[in-house]
Coordinates of C-alpha atoms and ligand atoms in Angstrom, one line a residue:
X1 CA 2.7 21.4 3.6
X2 CA 4.3 22.8 6.9
X3 CA 8.1 22.6 7.4
X4 CA 9.2 19.1 6.6
X5 CA 12.2 17.0 5.9
X6 CA 13.5 17.5 2.3
X7 CA 14.4 14.2 0.8
X8 CA 16.9 13.7 -2.1
X9 CA 15.7 13.3 -5.6
X10 CA 15.1 9.7 -6.6
X11 CA 18.1 8.2 -8.3
X12 CA 18.2 5.3 -10.8
X13 CA 20.6 3.4 -8.6
X14 CA 21.2 3.5 -4.9
X15 CA 24.6 4.4 -3.5
X16 CA 26.3 2.1 -1.0
X17 CA 25.4 4.5 1.8
X18 CA 21.7 4.6 0.8
X19 CA 21.6 0.8 0.6
X20 CA 23.1 0.5 4.0
X21 CA 20.5 3.0 5.4
X22 CA 17.7 1.0 3.8
X23 CA 18.9 -2.2 5.6
X24 CA 19.4 -0.5 8.9
X25 CA 16.4 1.8 9.0
X26 CA 14.0 -0.3 6.9
X27 CA 13.1 2.5 4.5
X28 CA 14.3 5.3 2.3
X29 CA 12.3 8.3 1.0
X30 CA 12.9 10.3 -2.2
X31 CA 11.3 13.2 -4.1
X32 CA 10.6 13.4 -7.8
X33 CA 10.3 9.6 -8.4
X34 CA 7.5 10.6 -10.8
X35 CA 7.3 13.7 -12.9
X36 CA 4.3 16.0 -12.5
X37 CA 3.0 14.8 -15.9
X38 CA 3.2 11.2 -14.7
X39 CA 1.4 12.2 -11.4
X40 CA -1.3 13.9 -13.4
X41 CA -1.7 10.9 -15.8
X42 CA -2.0 8.5 -12.8
X43 CA -4.5 10.6 -11.0
X44 CA -6.7 10.8 -14.1
X45 CA -6.2 7.1 -14.7
X46 CA -7.6 6.2 -11.3
X47 CA -10.7 8.5 -11.8
X48 CA -11.2 6.8 -15.2
X49 CA -11.2 3.3 -13.7
X50 CA -13.8 4.3 -11.1
X51 CA -16.0 6.0 -13.6
X52 CA -15.9 3.1 -16.1
X53 CA -16.6 0.5 -13.4
X54 CA -19.3 2.3 -11.3
X55 CA -22.7 0.8 -11.9
X56 CA -21.7 -0.4 -15.3
X57 CA -22.9 -4.1 -15.4
X58 CA -21.1 -4.9 -18.6
X59 CA -17.7 -4.0 -17.2
X60 CA -17.9 -4.7 -13.4
X61 CA -20.0 -6.5 -10.8
X62 CA -21.3 -4.4 -8.0
X63 CA -20.9 -5.8 -4.5
X64 CA -22.7 -3.9 -1.8
X65 CA -21.2 -3.1 1.5
X66 CA -20.8 -6.2 3.8
X67 CA -19.7 -4.6 7.0
X68 CA -20.3 -0.9 7.7
X69 CA -17.3 -0.4 10.0
X70 CA -14.7 -2.7 8.5
X71 CA -11.9 -1.5 6.2
X72 CA -12.6 -4.7 4.2
X73 CA -16.4 -4.2 4.1
X74 CA -16.9 -1.2 1.9
X75 CA -19.0 -1.6 -1.3
X76 CA -16.9 -2.5 -4.4
X77 CA -17.0 -2.8 -8.2
X78 CA -15.1 -5.8 -9.5
X79 CA -14.0 -6.2 -13.1
X80 CA -15.6 -8.9 -15.1
X81 CA -12.4 -9.5 -17.1
X82 CA -9.5 -9.0 -14.7
X83 CA -8.8 -9.1 -11.0
X84 CA -9.0 -5.3 -10.7
X85 CA -11.5 -3.9 -8.2
X86 CA -12.4 -0.5 -6.8
X87 CA -13.4 -0.5 -3.1
X88 CA -15.2 2.4 -1.5
X89 CA -14.8 3.8 2.0
X90 CA -16.4 1.7 4.7
X91 CA -19.9 2.9 5.5
X92 CA -20.4 4.7 2.2
X93 CA -23.5 3.7 0.3
X94 CA -22.9 4.5 -3.4
X95 CA -25.7 5.6 -5.8
X96 CA -25.7 5.6 -9.6
X97 CA -27.1 9.2 -9.4
X98 CA -24.1 10.5 -7.5
X99 CA -21.1 9.4 -9.5
X100 CA -19.2 12.7 -8.9
X101 CA -19.5 12.0 -5.2
X102 CA -18.7 8.3 -5.5
X103 CA -15.3 9.1 -7.3
X104 CA -14.3 10.9 -4.1
X105 CA -15.2 8.0 -1.8
X106 CA -12.8 5.4 -3.2
X107 CA -10.6 3.8 -0.5
X108 CA -8.6 1.4 -2.6
X109 CA -8.2 0.2 -6.2
X110 CA -6.3 -3.1 -6.5
X111 CA -4.7 -5.1 -9.4
X112 CA -5.1 -2.0 -11.6
X113 CA -1.8 -2.2 -13.4
X114 CA -3.3 -3.2 -16.8
X115 CA -6.1 -0.7 -16.7
X116 CA -4.1 2.2 -18.2
X117 CA -0.6 2.3 -19.8
X118 CA 0.7 4.7 -17.2
X119 CA 0.2 2.2 -14.4
X120 CA 2.0 -0.5 -16.2
X121 CA 4.9 1.8 -17.1
X122 CA 5.4 2.9 -13.5
X123 CA 5.1 -0.7 -12.3
X124 CA 7.4 -2.4 -14.8
X125 CA 9.8 -0.1 -16.7
X126 CA 10.1 3.2 -14.8
X127 CA 13.9 3.8 -14.6
X128 CA 14.0 5.3 -11.2
X129 CA 11.5 3.0 -9.5
X130 CA 13.0 -0.2 -11.1
X131 CA 16.5 1.1 -10.4
X132 CA 15.9 1.6 -6.7
X133 CA 14.1 -1.7 -6.3
X134 CA 16.8 -3.6 -8.2
X135 CA 19.5 -2.0 -6.1
X136 CA 17.8 -3.3 -3.0
X137 CA 16.9 -6.8 -4.2
X138 CA 20.3 -7.2 -5.9
X139 CA 18.9 -9.5 -8.6
X140 CA 16.1 -9.9 -11.1
X141 CA 12.8 -8.6 -9.7
X142 CA 9.2 -10.0 -9.9
X143 CA 6.1 -7.9 -9.6
X144 CA 4.1 -8.9 -6.6
X145 CA 1.1 -6.6 -5.9
X146 CA -0.5 -3.3 -7.0
X147 CA -2.8 -1.1 -5.0
X148 CA -3.8 2.6 -5.3
X149 CA -4.8 3.9 -1.9
X150 CA -7.0 6.9 -1.4
X151 CA -8.0 8.7 1.7
X152 CA -11.1 10.6 1.2
X153 CA -11.2 14.3 2.3
X154 CA -12.4 14.9 5.9
X155 CA -12.5 11.4 7.3
X156 CA -10.7 8.9 4.9
X157 CA -10.1 5.9 7.2
X158 CA -7.0 4.9 9.2
X159 CA -4.9 2.0 8.0
X160 CA -3.7 0.6 11.4
X161 CA -0.1 -0.5 12.2
X162 CA 0.9 -3.5 10.2
X163 CA 3.8 -5.2 8.3
X164 CA 3.0 -5.8 4.6
X165 CA 4.7 -9.3 4.9
X166 CA 1.7 -10.2 7.2
X167 CA -0.4 -10.1 4.0
X168 CA 2.0 -12.0 1.7
X169 CA 3.3 -15.6 1.5
X170 CA 6.9 -15.9 0.4
X171 CA 10.0 -17.9 1.4
X172 CA 12.3 -14.9 2.2
X173 CA 10.9 -11.9 4.1
X174 CA 14.0 -9.8 3.4
X175 CA 13.3 -10.0 -0.4
X176 CA 10.0 -8.1 -0.4
X177 CA 10.1 -4.3 -1.1
X178 CA 7.2 -1.9 -1.0
X179 CA 7.1 1.3 -3.0
X180 CA 4.5 4.0 -2.0
X181 CA 4.3 6.9 -4.4
X182 CA 2.4 10.1 -3.4
X183 CA -0.1 11.4 -6.0
X184 CA -0.9 14.4 -3.8
X185 CA 1.3 16.2 -1.3
X186 CA 1.2 13.7 1.6
X187 CA 1.1 15.4 5.0
X188 CA 0.5 14.5 8.6
X189 CA -3.0 16.0 8.3
X190 CA -4.1 14.2 5.2
X191 CA -2.7 10.8 6.2
X192 CA 0.9 10.4 5.1
X193 CA 2.7 7.2 5.8
X194 CA 4.1 6.9 9.3
X195 CA 6.9 4.4 9.9
X196 CA 8.8 2.9 12.8
X197 CA 12.5 3.2 11.8
X198 CA 14.6 0.0 12.5
X199 CA 11.5 -2.0 13.7
X200 CA 11.7 -4.3 10.6
X201 CA 14.6 -5.9 12.5
X202 CA 12.1 -7.2 15.1
X203 CA 11.0 -9.7 12.5
X204 CA 7.4 -10.9 12.1
X205 CA 5.0 -9.4 14.7
X206 CA 1.7 -11.0 15.6
X207 CA -1.3 -9.5 13.8
X208 CA -5.0 -9.7 14.7
X209 CA -8.3 -8.5 13.2
X210 CA -10.1 -5.4 14.5
X211 CA -11.7 -3.2 11.8
X212 CA -8.6 -4.3 9.8
X213 CA -5.6 -6.5 10.3
X214 CA -3.1 -5.0 12.7
X215 CA -0.2 -5.6 15.0
X216 CA -1.3 -6.6 18.5
X217 CA -0.6 -3.9 21.1
X218 CA 2.6 -4.0 23.1
X219 CA 4.8 -5.3 20.2
X220 CA 5.7 -1.8 18.9
X221 CA 5.8 1.8 20.3
X222 CA 3.6 4.0 18.1
X223 CA 5.0 7.1 19.9
X224 CA 8.2 6.5 17.9
X225 CA 6.4 7.0 14.6
X226 CA 8.1 9.1 11.9
X227 CA 5.6 10.8 9.5
X228 CA 7.0 10.7 6.0
X229 CA 5.6 13.9 4.4
X230 CA 6.2 13.8 0.7
X231 CA 5.4 16.1 -2.2
X232 CA 3.4 14.6 -5.0
X233 CA 5.7 12.3 -7.1
X234 CA 7.8 11.4 -4.0
X235 CA 8.3 7.8 -3.1
X236 CA 8.8 5.9 0.1
X237 CA 10.5 2.5 -0.4
X238 CA 10.3 0.1 2.5
X239 CA 11.1 -3.4 3.8
X240 CA 8.3 -5.9 3.9
X241 CA 8.7 -6.2 7.7
X242 CA 8.6 -2.4 8.4
X243 CA 5.7 -1.5 10.7
X244 CA 3.8 1.4 9.1
X245 CA 0.4 3.1 9.5
X246 CA -1.6 5.9 7.9
X247 CA -4.0 8.1 10.1
X248 CA -7.4 9.4 9.3
X249 CA -7.4 12.2 6.7
X250 CA -8.5 15.3 8.7
X251 CA -7.8 17.7 5.7
X252 CA -10.4 19.0 3.3
X253 CA -8.7 17.3 0.3
X254 CA -8.2 13.7 -0.7
X255 CA -4.8 12.0 -0.4
X256 CA -4.0 9.5 -3.2
X257 CA -1.0 7.2 -3.6
X258 CA 0.2 4.2 -5.6
X259 CA 1.6 1.2 -3.8
X260 CA 3.6 -1.4 -5.8
X261 CA 5.3 -4.4 -4.2
X262 CA 8.2 -6.4 -5.6
X263 CA 10.0 -9.5 -4.6
X264 CA 13.2 -11.0 -6.0
X265 CA 12.7 -13.7 -8.7
X266 CA 14.3 -16.3 -6.5
X267 CA 11.9 -15.5 -3.6
X268 CA 9.2 -18.2 -4.2
X269 CA 5.6 -17.7 -3.2
X270 CA 4.5 -20.4 -0.8
X271 CA 1.2 -21.8 0.4
X272 CA -0.6 -20.0 3.2
X273 CA -0.1 -23.1 5.4
X274 CA 3.7 -23.1 4.7
X275 CA 3.8 -19.4 5.5
X276 CA 2.6 -20.1 9.1
X277 CA 6.1 -21.4 9.5
X278 CA 7.8 -18.4 7.9
X279 CA 5.9 -15.4 9.3
X280 CA 6.0 -16.4 12.9
X281 CA 7.1 -14.8 16.2
X282 CA 10.2 -15.9 18.1
X283 CA 8.2 -18.5 20.0
X284 CA 6.9 -20.0 16.8
X285 CA 3.4 -18.5 16.9
X286 CA 2.0 -17.8 13.4
X287 CA 1.7 -14.0 13.1
X288 CA 0.2 -13.2 9.6
X289 CA -3.2 -11.8 8.8
X290 CA -4.3 -15.1 7.5
X291 CA -3.3 -16.7 10.8
X292 CA -5.1 -14.0 12.8
X293 CA -8.3 -16.0 13.3
X294 CA -10.8 -14.8 16.0
X295 CA -9.6 -17.5 18.4
X296 CA -6.2 -15.9 18.4
X297 CA -7.5 -12.6 19.7
Ligands
LIG1 O1 -3.1 4.4 3.5 C1 -2.2 4.1 2.8 O2 -1.9 4.7 1.8 C2 -1.2 3.0 3.2 C3 -2.0 1.7 3.2 C4 -1.1 0.6 3.5 O3 -0.1 0.7 4.2 C5 -1.4 -0.7 2.9 O4 -2.4 -0.9 2.3 O5 -0.5 -1.6 3.1

């Protein structure tokens, strides 16, 4: 990693100053949220999930690629007993004879928290991660979503600019917190998170579908992006409205991360229809990914 900002070690509770920075900037970054042993256990856990699902009919259903170019269209292996699935890079055609290669072509593993104790521990009881999220939400917290995001070496795809609240459906947009935990040193070259400080205060921004769901051009200025380079075990914690993006991995190594979302217990999940009236631009236009139908292009 080249010269980068050194972030503080992750605390078990945020100071008043850190909290105030979270609300004004829309994010905080810390080092050593996970120990190196936890990082190693999580890396191995992800490999184990892929190896146990891949072309194993008893455990997981294979869904071939549906759209070669789309981030949503990669081939996947879907658990037969839980909601967990492993999705491969768009355009990658897996083969049962090439499992070593396949393991390196994962793009995302979702709803994996119950697949190994380490994932559940990090999601539900980890003192630093729980402590930081509780400090922000200020009340009892609910678990909302789990993803493990991988960028394959030399070409792992871009995740375009978006707000995570564009994917969710809750009553209160301020009461959703994302945690993104690096499992490899995350650098500008391998696709670290890039954020637009303070832009969560713009509120919901209209999203539309390209190869993924993204913010329509003109709403944000990507030139203001701040790359959050983190050593493995570091954590970015961010507001559900914070615009963020990760670029293509141009490095020769993969970049892995865990992403866990939380909401406050009082923040009810609403129907997609009701959310049109929550996640909307100032003129009332529904702005979420669900609302981003082709006719809204
Ligand atoms: O590429 C990544 O790790 C970030 C992906 C992301 O922002 C998301 O899936 O919401």
